[in-house]
Amino acid sequence: MGKPTGFIEFLRELPSELSPVERVHNWDEFHLPMDEDKLRTQGARCMDCGIPFCHTGNLISGMASGCPINNLIPEWNDLVYRGLWKEALDRLHKTNNFPEFTGRVCPAPCEGACVLGINNPPVTIKNIEASIIDKGWDEGWITAEPPAKRTGKKIAVIGSGPAGLSAAAQLNKAGHWVTVYERADRPGGLLMYGIPNMKLDKEQVVMRRLKVLEDEGVTFICNTEVGKDLPAEQLLKEYDSVVLCTGATKPRDLGIPGRELKGIHFAMDFLTANTKAVLDKSTNENFISAEGKDIAIIGGGDTGTDCVGTSIRHGCKSLVQLEILPKPPSERAANNPWPEWPKVYRLDYGQEEAAAKFGDDPRGYLTTATKFEGDENGNVKAVHTVEVEWAKNEKGQFIPNHIPGTEKVLPAQLVLLAMGFLGPEQPLLDALGLERDARSNVKAEHEKYTTSIPGVFAAGDCRRGQSLVVWAINEGRGVARECDLYLMGSTDLP
Ligand code: FAD
């Protein structure tokens, strides 16, 4: 540890970002780079704890969870402090195939588990991670490293999100020939079509990494939905193993009167078409515009936030975001020894932008929609809402009771449903005859990833349900290890 007193000497500092008023005029990322001296002092704030919860949390069951991929955080914090960037990059790549993705979009459970966070703001781990990997790319240190030897085994990975990509990267590293099938026109899963460009740049960040994977020998076949464009049985016959990484893409719907009206869309249809238009530099018939409209977003999570940021950039007229849960507590509970960040109430980037434009956080907590109202042409024109209070029913389950007298009618010509996902789409799983768990995810034991069909593995959101990029990377690396072991009888993959 180069600077034992760093945590006493230096305050937490994050990179500056373009103001919410400036950044909404384009789709560019808005965090500005931090200069190296500042990054070094931020790295010096790490206390190099005896038990670094930031990176070991996942190993200790029941503890506040740190990094799901066990990033060697204290090590690279110190290397950054000492100006040893290349060494820091090597340590970072040991546990994480794609730090440029997590360094941008991870909610950073590592910072929530940082011991310094007990009585001080935690180390800026996420920003240090992003800075190491960005420097690596800028310096040209990241180049294709194809395996020296090929095993002759062929593996099909279905789905090219972070789980499929990390599985492909690791299996390719082990010398297998890997083909990734993707139904979208571009690989990347939710990294490409889901998380918007201003949070994660597609051309400069996602495609740059995809190119390295291709140069290392991974084959991508897009515009191919397995089970529809290509029979699943064909893959079982042609490949030595099949790895399912199809995500949890089935959206939760809202079955209230008026749902059939035009102008009510699932969030993912809105976000996907938008990113495609940004990348293609033109819109197609699937594009959904928020321009000049009153927008109602139903769901207060990350997907809802991305709809807020996207609607603001389209130039919407007004915007509300309904959330049935209460506003998170801003104070730490007296009996809670752990730092609550990032679970505290905060304005995410989209709400910041909405507040800058319309004067307030657009989220209405403890509020639900009861009905959509249409005009004479069948277009949605308003959403009826009511406030709720949660109470236990006779079975002891919490249910949201409507509070009489709190009803409102809000104008809305575009409604976006962002209420989470109900697991993987089922047709491919049906076609393969795979066992499911009680939540309709692919049944595959944690850390084994083996399904009910020998040689077929499952990882990422299709196995664990809707989660995070960092967990998808954890599972992609894990499934690669198990698949390699299955094919070769032993494995050197970490
Ligand atoms: P996915 O990324 O969903 O990829 C699955 C891929 O499989 C898709 O490309 C799909 O087209 C393809 N596919 C499915 N079926 C077939 C088939 N039959 N044939 C061929 N291809 C198929 N997490 C974070 O950590 N930070 C964030 O900021 C964040 N923001 C998010 C924003 C949105 C709008 C959403 C929806 C999610 C967000 N998440 C975020 C969650 C995160 O993106 C997911 O947990 C992660 O992408 C899951 O990875 P995956 O590889 O399992 O699946």
Coordinates of C-alpha atoms and ligand atoms in Angstrom, one line a residue:
M1 CA 0.0 0.0 0.0
G2 CA 1.7 3.1 -1.3
K3 CA -0.2 5.8 0.7
P4 CA -1.4 4.6 4.2
T5 CA -2.9 8.0 5.0
G6 CA -4.6 8.6 1.7
F7 CA -8.1 8.1 3.1
I8 CA -7.5 10.8 5.7
E9 CA -5.8 13.3 3.4
F10 CA -8.1 13.1 0.3
L11 CA -11.8 13.7 -0.1
R12 CA -13.9 11.6 -2.5
E13 CA -14.1 13.3 -5.9
L14 CA -15.9 12.2 -9.0
P15 CA -15.3 13.3 -12.6
S16 CA -17.3 16.3 -13.7
E17 CA -20.0 15.8 -16.2
L18 CA -21.8 17.9 -18.7
S19 CA -24.7 19.7 -17.1
P20 CA -28.2 18.1 -17.6
V21 CA -29.2 21.1 -19.7
E22 CA -26.2 20.8 -22.1
R23 CA -26.1 17.0 -22.5
V24 CA -29.6 16.4 -23.6
H25 CA -28.9 17.7 -27.1
N26 CA -27.1 14.6 -28.2
W27 CA -26.6 10.9 -27.5
D28 CA -23.0 11.1 -26.4
E29 CA -21.7 9.9 -23.0
F30 CA -21.5 12.8 -20.7
H31 CA -18.9 12.0 -18.1
L32 CA -15.7 14.0 -18.6
P33 CA -12.3 12.4 -18.1
M34 CA -10.5 13.1 -14.8
D35 CA -6.8 14.1 -14.8
E36 CA -4.3 11.6 -13.7
D37 CA -3.1 13.3 -10.6
K38 CA -6.7 13.4 -9.2
L39 CA -7.2 9.7 -10.1
R40 CA -4.0 8.8 -8.3
T41 CA -5.2 10.6 -5.1
Q42 CA -8.6 8.8 -5.4
G43 CA -6.8 5.5 -5.7
A44 CA -4.8 6.5 -2.6
R45 CA -8.0 6.7 -0.6
C46 CA -8.2 2.9 -0.6
M47 CA -7.3 1.5 2.8
D48 CA -6.2 -1.9 1.5
C49 CA -8.4 -3.5 4.2
G50 CA -7.5 -6.8 5.8
I51 CA -10.8 -8.1 4.5
P52 CA -11.6 -6.1 1.4
F53 CA -15.4 -6.5 1.3
C54 CA -15.4 -4.5 -2.0
H55 CA -14.0 -7.6 -3.8
T56 CA -14.8 -10.5 -1.5
G57 CA -18.4 -9.8 -0.6
N58 CA -19.7 -12.3 -3.1
L59 CA -17.5 -15.0 -1.5
I60 CA -19.0 -14.6 1.9
S61 CA -22.6 -15.7 1.9
G62 CA -24.9 -13.4 3.7
M63 CA -22.5 -10.4 3.8
A64 CA -23.0 -7.1 2.1
S65 CA -22.2 -8.0 -1.4
G66 CA -19.2 -6.5 -3.0
C67 CA -18.0 -7.1 -6.6
P68 CA -19.7 -10.2 -8.1
I69 CA -16.7 -10.9 -10.3
N70 CA -14.2 -10.4 -7.4
N71 CA -12.3 -7.6 -9.0
L72 CA -8.9 -7.2 -7.3
I73 CA -9.9 -3.6 -6.3
P74 CA -7.4 -2.8 -3.6
E75 CA -4.6 -4.0 -5.9
W76 CA -5.4 -1.8 -8.8
N77 CA -6.3 1.2 -6.6
D78 CA -2.8 1.1 -5.3
L79 CA -1.3 0.5 -8.8
V80 CA -3.1 3.6 -10.0
Y81 CA -1.9 5.6 -7.0
R82 CA 1.7 4.6 -8.0
G83 CA 1.1 5.5 -11.7
L84 CA 1.5 1.8 -12.8
W85 CA -1.4 1.9 -15.3
K86 CA -0.4 -1.0 -17.4
E87 CA -0.1 -3.2 -14.4
A88 CA -3.4 -2.0 -13.1
L89 CA -5.0 -2.9 -16.4
D90 CA -3.5 -6.4 -16.3
R91 CA -4.9 -6.9 -12.8
L92 CA -8.3 -5.6 -13.9
H93 CA -8.5 -8.0 -16.9
K94 CA -7.7 -11.0 -14.7
T95 CA -11.2 -11.0 -13.3
N96 CA -13.2 -8.9 -15.8
N97 CA -13.4 -9.3 -19.6
F98 CA -15.2 -6.0 -20.1
P99 CA -14.3 -3.3 -17.6
E100 CA -15.3 -0.6 -20.0
F101 CA -18.9 -1.9 -19.7
T102 CA -19.0 -2.3 -15.9
G103 CA -16.9 0.9 -15.4
R104 CA -19.7 2.8 -17.1
V105 CA -23.0 1.1 -16.2
C106 CA -22.4 -1.0 -13.0
P107 CA -24.3 0.3 -9.9
A108 CA -21.0 -0.5 -8.1
P109 CA -22.0 -2.8 -5.2
C110 CA -18.2 -2.6 -4.5
E111 CA -18.7 1.0 -3.4
G112 CA -21.6 0.0 -1.3
A113 CA -19.4 -2.6 0.4
C114 CA -16.3 -0.3 0.8
V115 CA -15.2 -0.3 4.4
L116 CA -14.3 3.4 4.2
G117 CA -17.9 4.0 3.5
I118 CA -18.9 3.2 7.1
N119 CA -18.0 6.7 8.1
N120 CA -16.7 8.4 5.0
P121 CA -17.7 8.5 1.4
P122 CA -16.4 5.3 -0.3
V123 CA -13.5 5.1 -2.7
T124 CA -14.5 6.0 -6.3
I125 CA -13.9 2.4 -7.4
K126 CA -16.2 2.6 -10.5
N127 CA -14.5 5.7 -11.9
I128 CA -11.0 4.3 -11.3
E129 CA -12.0 1.1 -13.1
A130 CA -13.3 3.1 -16.1
S131 CA -10.2 5.2 -16.2
I132 CA -7.8 2.2 -16.2
I133 CA -9.6 0.6 -19.1
D134 CA -10.0 3.8 -21.0
K135 CA -6.3 4.5 -20.7
G136 CA -5.6 0.9 -21.8
W137 CA -7.6 1.5 -25.0
D138 CA -6.1 5.0 -25.6
E139 CA -2.5 3.6 -25.2
G140 CA -3.2 0.7 -27.6
W141 CA -2.5 -1.9 -24.9
I142 CA -5.6 -3.9 -25.7
T143 CA -5.1 -6.0 -28.7
A144 CA -6.4 -9.3 -30.0
E145 CA -4.8 -12.3 -28.3
P146 CA -6.0 -15.4 -30.2
P147 CA -5.3 -18.7 -28.4
A148 CA -2.0 -20.4 -29.4
K149 CA -3.7 -23.8 -29.8
R150 CA -7.2 -24.9 -30.9
T151 CA -8.9 -27.9 -29.3
G152 CA -11.1 -28.6 -32.3
K153 CA -14.2 -28.4 -30.2
K154 CA -17.1 -26.3 -31.5
I155 CA -19.5 -24.4 -29.2
A156 CA -22.6 -22.4 -30.1
V157 CA -23.5 -19.5 -27.8
I158 CA -27.1 -18.3 -28.2
G159 CA -27.4 -14.7 -27.3
S160 CA -24.7 -12.0 -27.4
G161 CA -25.4 -10.0 -24.2
P162 CA -22.7 -9.6 -21.6
A163 CA -23.2 -13.3 -20.5
G164 CA -22.8 -14.6 -24.0
L165 CA -19.9 -12.4 -24.8
S166 CA -17.9 -13.3 -21.6
A167 CA -18.7 -17.0 -22.2
A168 CA -17.5 -16.6 -25.8
A169 CA -14.4 -14.7 -24.8
Q170 CA -13.4 -17.3 -22.2
L171 CA -14.2 -20.4 -24.3
N172 CA -12.3 -19.0 -27.2
K173 CA -9.3 -18.3 -24.8
A174 CA -9.5 -22.0 -23.9
G175 CA -9.0 -22.8 -27.6
H176 CA -12.5 -23.8 -28.7
W177 CA -14.2 -22.5 -31.8
V178 CA -17.1 -20.3 -30.7
T179 CA -20.0 -19.2 -32.8
V180 CA -22.4 -16.6 -31.2
Y181 CA -25.9 -16.5 -32.6
E182 CA -27.9 -13.3 -32.2
R183 CA -31.4 -12.5 -33.4
A184 CA -30.8 -8.7 -33.5
D185 CA -29.0 -7.1 -36.4
R186 CA -26.0 -6.2 -34.1
P187 CA -24.4 -8.2 -31.3
G188 CA -24.2 -7.0 -27.7
G189 CA -27.6 -7.9 -26.2
L190 CA -28.8 -5.1 -23.8
L191 CA -25.4 -3.5 -24.0
M192 CA -26.3 -2.7 -27.6
Y193 CA -30.1 -2.4 -27.6
G194 CA -31.3 -1.6 -24.2
I195 CA -28.8 0.6 -22.3
P196 CA -28.9 3.9 -24.2
N197 CA -25.9 5.4 -26.0
M198 CA -25.4 8.2 -23.5
K199 CA -24.7 5.7 -20.8
L200 CA -22.7 3.3 -22.9
D201 CA -21.4 4.4 -26.3
K202 CA -22.1 1.7 -29.0
E203 CA -19.6 2.6 -31.7
Q204 CA -16.7 3.7 -29.6
V205 CA -17.1 1.3 -26.7
V206 CA -19.2 -1.8 -27.4
M207 CA -18.2 -2.4 -31.1
R208 CA -14.6 -1.7 -30.3
R209 CA -14.6 -4.7 -27.9
L210 CA -16.7 -6.9 -30.4
K211 CA -14.0 -6.3 -33.0
V212 CA -11.3 -7.6 -30.7
L213 CA -13.4 -10.7 -30.0
E214 CA -13.8 -11.3 -33.7
D215 CA -10.0 -10.8 -34.3
E216 CA -9.4 -13.4 -31.6
G217 CA -11.5 -15.9 -33.5
V218 CA -15.1 -15.6 -32.2
T219 CA -17.7 -15.8 -35.0
F220 CA -20.9 -13.7 -34.7
I221 CA -24.0 -14.6 -36.7
C222 CA -26.6 -11.9 -36.4
N223 CA -30.2 -11.7 -37.7
T224 CA -30.7 -15.3 -36.7
E225 CA -33.2 -16.3 -34.0
V226 CA -32.4 -19.9 -32.9
G227 CA -35.7 -21.8 -32.8
K228 CA -37.2 -19.8 -35.6
D229 CA -34.6 -19.0 -38.3
L230 CA -32.4 -22.0 -37.3
P231 CA -33.8 -25.1 -35.7
A232 CA -32.4 -25.6 -32.2
E233 CA -31.8 -29.3 -32.9
Q234 CA -29.4 -28.5 -35.7
L235 CA -27.2 -26.7 -33.2
L236 CA -27.3 -29.7 -30.9
K237 CA -26.1 -31.9 -33.7
E238 CA -23.5 -29.6 -35.2
Y239 CA -21.8 -28.4 -32.0
D240 CA -20.1 -30.2 -29.1
S241 CA -21.8 -27.9 -26.7
V242 CA -24.5 -25.2 -26.6
V243 CA -24.5 -22.3 -24.2
L244 CA -27.8 -20.5 -23.7
C245 CA -27.5 -16.8 -22.8
T246 CA -30.8 -15.5 -24.2
G247 CA -31.6 -13.0 -21.4
A248 CA -34.8 -12.3 -19.5
T249 CA -36.5 -10.4 -22.2
K250 CA -40.2 -11.1 -21.5
P251 CA -41.7 -7.8 -20.3
R252 CA -44.3 -7.4 -17.5
D253 CA -47.5 -6.1 -18.9
L254 CA -50.2 -3.9 -17.3
G255 CA -53.7 -5.4 -17.8
I256 CA -55.8 -2.4 -17.1
P257 CA -58.7 -0.9 -19.2
G258 CA -57.5 0.8 -22.3
R259 CA -54.3 -1.3 -22.7
E260 CA -55.2 -1.9 -26.3
L261 CA -55.0 1.8 -27.3
K262 CA -52.4 3.0 -29.7
G263 CA -49.4 4.8 -28.2
I264 CA -48.8 2.3 -25.3
H265 CA -45.5 0.5 -25.7
F266 CA -43.1 -1.7 -23.8
A267 CA -40.0 0.3 -22.8
M268 CA -37.7 -2.0 -24.7
D269 CA -39.5 -1.4 -28.0
F270 CA -39.0 2.3 -27.5
L271 CA -35.4 2.1 -26.4
T272 CA -34.3 -0.5 -29.0
A273 CA -35.8 1.4 -31.9
N274 CA -34.2 4.6 -30.6
T275 CA -30.7 3.1 -30.4
K276 CA -31.1 1.6 -33.9
A277 CA -32.1 5.0 -35.2
V278 CA -29.1 6.6 -33.5
L279 CA -26.7 4.0 -35.0
D280 CA -28.3 3.9 -38.5
K281 CA -28.7 7.7 -38.5
S282 CA -32.2 7.3 -39.7
T283 CA -35.5 6.1 -38.3
N284 CA -37.6 3.2 -39.6
E285 CA -41.2 2.2 -39.1
N286 CA -40.6 0.9 -35.6
F287 CA -39.3 4.2 -34.3
I288 CA -41.4 5.7 -31.5
S289 CA -41.1 9.4 -31.1
A290 CA -41.7 11.2 -27.8
E291 CA -41.3 14.6 -29.5
G292 CA -43.9 17.2 -28.4
K293 CA -45.8 14.6 -26.4
D294 CA -46.9 14.2 -22.8
I295 CA -45.2 11.1 -21.6
A296 CA -46.2 8.7 -18.8
I297 CA -43.6 6.1 -17.9
I298 CA -44.8 3.3 -15.7
G299 CA -42.0 1.9 -13.6
G300 CA -39.4 3.7 -11.5
G301 CA -36.3 1.5 -12.1
D302 CA -33.3 1.7 -14.4
T303 CA -35.3 0.9 -17.6
G304 CA -37.8 3.7 -16.7
T305 CA -34.9 6.1 -16.1
D306 CA -33.5 5.3 -19.6
C307 CA -37.0 6.0 -21.0
V308 CA -36.9 9.4 -19.2
G309 CA -33.4 10.3 -20.6
T310 CA -34.5 9.2 -24.1
S311 CA -37.8 11.1 -24.0
I312 CA -36.1 14.2 -22.9
R313 CA -33.6 14.0 -25.8
H314 CA -36.6 13.5 -28.2
G315 CA -38.0 16.8 -26.9
C316 CA -41.1 15.6 -25.0
K317 CA -43.6 18.2 -23.8
S318 CA -44.0 16.8 -20.2
L319 CA -43.1 13.7 -18.4
V320 CA -44.2 11.7 -15.3
Q321 CA -42.8 8.4 -14.0
L322 CA -45.1 6.3 -11.8
E323 CA -43.6 4.0 -9.2
I324 CA -45.8 1.8 -7.0
L325 CA -43.1 1.4 -4.3
P326 CA -42.4 4.0 -1.7
K327 CA -39.6 6.5 -2.0
P328 CA -36.3 4.9 -0.7
P329 CA -35.2 6.0 2.7
S330 CA -32.5 8.7 2.6
E331 CA -31.2 7.9 6.1
R332 CA -29.4 4.8 7.2
A333 CA -31.6 2.7 9.6
A334 CA -30.2 2.8 13.2
N335 CA -29.6 -0.9 13.3
N336 CA -28.0 -1.2 9.9
P337 CA -24.1 -1.3 10.2
W338 CA -23.6 -1.2 6.4
P339 CA -23.5 1.8 4.1
E340 CA -26.8 2.0 2.3
W341 CA -25.4 3.7 -0.8
P342 CA -26.4 3.1 -3.6
K343 CA -29.9 2.2 -2.2
V344 CA -30.5 5.7 -1.0
Y345 CA -32.9 8.0 -2.8
R346 CA -31.0 9.8 -5.5
L347 CA -31.7 11.5 -8.8
D348 CA -30.3 9.2 -11.6
Y349 CA -29.2 10.9 -14.8
G350 CA -32.6 10.8 -16.5
Q351 CA -34.4 12.3 -13.5
E352 CA -31.7 15.0 -13.2
E353 CA -32.3 15.9 -16.8
A354 CA -36.1 15.9 -16.3
A355 CA -35.7 18.1 -13.2
A356 CA -33.5 20.5 -15.2
K357 CA -36.1 20.8 -17.9
F358 CA -39.4 20.7 -15.9
G359 CA -38.3 21.8 -12.5
D360 CA -38.8 18.6 -10.5
D361 CA -38.0 14.9 -10.1
P362 CA -40.6 13.3 -12.4
R363 CA -41.2 10.3 -10.2
G364 CA -44.5 9.9 -8.4
Y365 CA -44.0 7.3 -5.7
L366 CA -46.7 5.0 -4.2
T367 CA -48.8 5.7 -7.3
T368 CA -50.2 3.3 -9.9
A369 CA -52.2 3.6 -13.2
T370 CA -55.8 2.3 -13.1
K371 CA -56.9 3.0 -16.7
F372 CA -55.8 4.4 -20.0
E373 CA -58.2 6.8 -21.8
G374 CA -58.3 7.1 -25.6
D375 CA -59.5 9.6 -28.2
E376 CA -61.9 8.9 -31.0
N377 CA -59.1 7.4 -33.2
G378 CA -58.1 4.8 -30.6
N379 CA -54.9 6.7 -29.5
V380 CA -54.1 7.0 -25.8
K381 CA -54.7 10.5 -24.5
A382 CA -54.6 10.2 -20.7
V383 CA -53.7 7.9 -17.9
H384 CA -55.8 7.6 -14.7
T385 CA -53.7 7.2 -11.5
V386 CA -54.3 6.6 -7.9
E387 CA -52.1 6.7 -4.8
V388 CA -51.6 3.4 -2.9
E389 CA -50.8 2.2 0.6
W390 CA -49.3 -1.2 1.2
A391 CA -51.0 -3.4 3.7
K392 CA -51.0 -7.2 4.4
N393 CA -54.0 -9.2 3.3
E394 CA -55.5 -12.2 5.1
K395 CA -52.7 -14.5 3.7
G396 CA -50.0 -12.2 5.0
Q397 CA -49.0 -10.9 1.6
F398 CA -48.4 -7.2 1.0
I399 CA -50.8 -5.7 -1.4
P400 CA -51.2 -2.1 -2.7
N401 CA -54.6 -0.7 -1.6
H402 CA -55.9 2.3 -3.5
I403 CA -56.4 5.4 -1.4
P404 CA -59.8 7.0 -2.2
G405 CA -59.8 10.6 -3.1
T406 CA -56.2 10.5 -4.6
E407 CA -57.3 9.8 -8.2
K408 CA -55.8 12.0 -11.0
V409 CA -56.0 12.1 -14.7
L410 CA -52.7 12.9 -16.4
P411 CA -52.4 13.8 -20.1
A412 CA -50.3 11.2 -22.0
Q413 CA -50.0 10.6 -25.8
L414 CA -47.2 8.1 -25.2
V415 CA -47.1 5.6 -22.4
L416 CA -44.0 3.5 -21.8
L417 CA -44.3 0.3 -19.7
A418 CA -41.1 -0.3 -17.8
M419 CA -42.2 -2.6 -15.0
G420 CA -39.5 -5.2 -15.2
F421 CA -39.3 -8.6 -16.9
L422 CA -40.8 -12.0 -16.3
G423 CA -37.8 -14.2 -17.3
P424 CA -36.7 -15.6 -20.6
E425 CA -39.0 -16.0 -23.6
Q426 CA -40.2 -19.6 -23.6
P427 CA -40.5 -20.9 -27.3
L428 CA -36.8 -21.8 -27.7
L429 CA -36.8 -23.5 -24.2
D430 CA -40.0 -25.4 -25.2
A431 CA -38.4 -26.4 -28.5
L432 CA -35.4 -27.8 -26.6
G433 CA -37.5 -29.4 -23.9
L434 CA -35.5 -27.8 -21.2
E435 CA -36.6 -27.9 -17.5
R436 CA -37.6 -24.5 -16.0
D437 CA -37.5 -23.3 -12.4
A438 CA -40.5 -21.9 -10.5
R439 CA -40.0 -18.5 -12.0
S440 CA -39.8 -19.9 -15.6
N441 CA -36.1 -19.3 -15.9
V442 CA -33.9 -22.1 -17.3
K443 CA -33.2 -24.6 -14.5
A444 CA -29.5 -24.8 -14.1
E445 CA -27.6 -25.1 -10.9
H446 CA -25.8 -22.0 -9.7
E447 CA -22.1 -22.2 -10.4
K448 CA -22.6 -25.4 -12.5
Y449 CA -24.8 -24.0 -15.2
T450 CA -25.8 -27.5 -16.4
T451 CA -29.4 -27.8 -17.7
S452 CA -31.6 -30.8 -18.0
I453 CA -29.9 -31.7 -21.3
P454 CA -26.3 -32.9 -21.2
G455 CA -24.0 -30.6 -23.0
V456 CA -26.4 -27.6 -22.9
F457 CA -25.6 -24.9 -20.4
A458 CA -27.4 -21.7 -19.4
A459 CA -26.1 -18.5 -17.9
G460 CA -27.0 -14.8 -17.3
D461 CA -30.5 -13.4 -17.1
C462 CA -32.1 -16.5 -18.7
R463 CA -30.9 -18.5 -15.7
R464 CA -31.0 -16.0 -12.8
G465 CA -33.8 -13.7 -14.0
Q466 CA -33.3 -10.0 -14.7
S467 CA -30.1 -8.8 -13.1
L468 CA -27.0 -6.7 -13.8
V469 CA -24.3 -6.6 -16.4
V470 CA -21.7 -7.5 -13.8
W471 CA -23.7 -10.7 -12.8
A472 CA -24.0 -11.6 -16.5
I473 CA -20.2 -11.4 -16.8
N474 CA -19.8 -13.5 -13.6
E475 CA -22.1 -16.2 -15.1
G476 CA -20.5 -16.0 -18.6
R477 CA -17.1 -16.7 -17.1
G478 CA -18.6 -19.4 -14.8
V479 CA -20.4 -21.2 -17.6
A480 CA -17.3 -21.1 -19.8
R481 CA -15.3 -22.9 -17.0
E482 CA -18.0 -25.6 -16.6
C483 CA -18.4 -26.1 -20.3
D484 CA -14.6 -26.4 -20.8
L485 CA -14.5 -28.9 -18.0
Y486 CA -17.3 -30.9 -19.6
L487 CA -15.6 -30.9 -23.0
M488 CA -12.0 -31.5 -21.9
G489 CA -12.2 -33.3 -18.5
S490 CA -10.2 -30.5 -16.9
T491 CA -10.0 -26.7 -17.1
D492 CA -7.5 -23.9 -16.6
L493 CA -10.1 -21.2 -16.9
P494 CA -10.5 -19.0 -13.8
Ligands
FAD1 P1 -29.1 -9.9 -22.6 O1 -28.2 -8.7 -22.5 O2 -30.5 -9.6 -22.5 O3 -28.8 -10.6 -24.0 C1 -29.6 -11.7 -24.5 C2 -29.5 -11.7 -26.0 O4 -30.0 -12.9 -26.4 C3 -30.3 -10.6 -26.7 O5 -29.4 -9.9 -27.5 C4 -31.4 -11.4 -27.4 O6 -31.7 -10.7 -28.7 C5 -30.7 -12.7 -27.7 N1 -31.6 -13.8 -27.9 C6 -32.7 -14.2 -27.2 N2 -33.2 -15.2 -27.7 C7 -32.5 -15.6 -28.8 C8 -32.6 -16.6 -29.8 N3 -33.6 -17.5 -29.7 N4 -31.7 -16.6 -30.8 C9 -30.7 -15.7 -30.9 N5 -30.6 -14.7 -30.0 C10 -31.5 -14.6 -29.0 N6 -27.5 -3.6 -15.8 C11 -26.5 -2.9 -15.3 O7 -25.6 -3.5 -14.7 N7 -26.4 -1.5 -15.4 C12 -27.3 -0.8 -16.1 O8 -27.2 0.4 -16.2 C13 -28.4 -1.5 -16.7 N8 -29.3 -0.8 -17.5 C14 -30.3 -1.5 -18.1 C15 -31.2 -0.9 -18.9 C16 -32.2 -1.5 -19.5 C17 -33.2 -0.8 -20.4 C18 -32.4 -2.9 -19.3 C19 -33.5 -3.7 -19.9 C20 -31.5 -3.6 -18.5 C21 -30.4 -2.9 -17.9 N9 -29.5 -3.6 -17.1 C22 -28.5 -2.9 -16.5 C23 -29.6 -5.1 -16.9 C24 -28.5 -5.8 -17.8 O9 -28.5 -5.1 -19.1 C25 -28.8 -7.3 -18.0 O10 -28.8 -7.8 -16.7 C26 -27.8 -8.0 -18.8 O11 -27.6 -7.4 -20.1 C27 -28.1 -9.5 -19.0 O12 -27.2 -10.1 -19.8 P2 -27.5 -11.4 -20.6 O13 -26.3 -11.6 -21.5 O14 -27.9 -12.4 -19.7 O15 -28.8 -11.0 -21.5

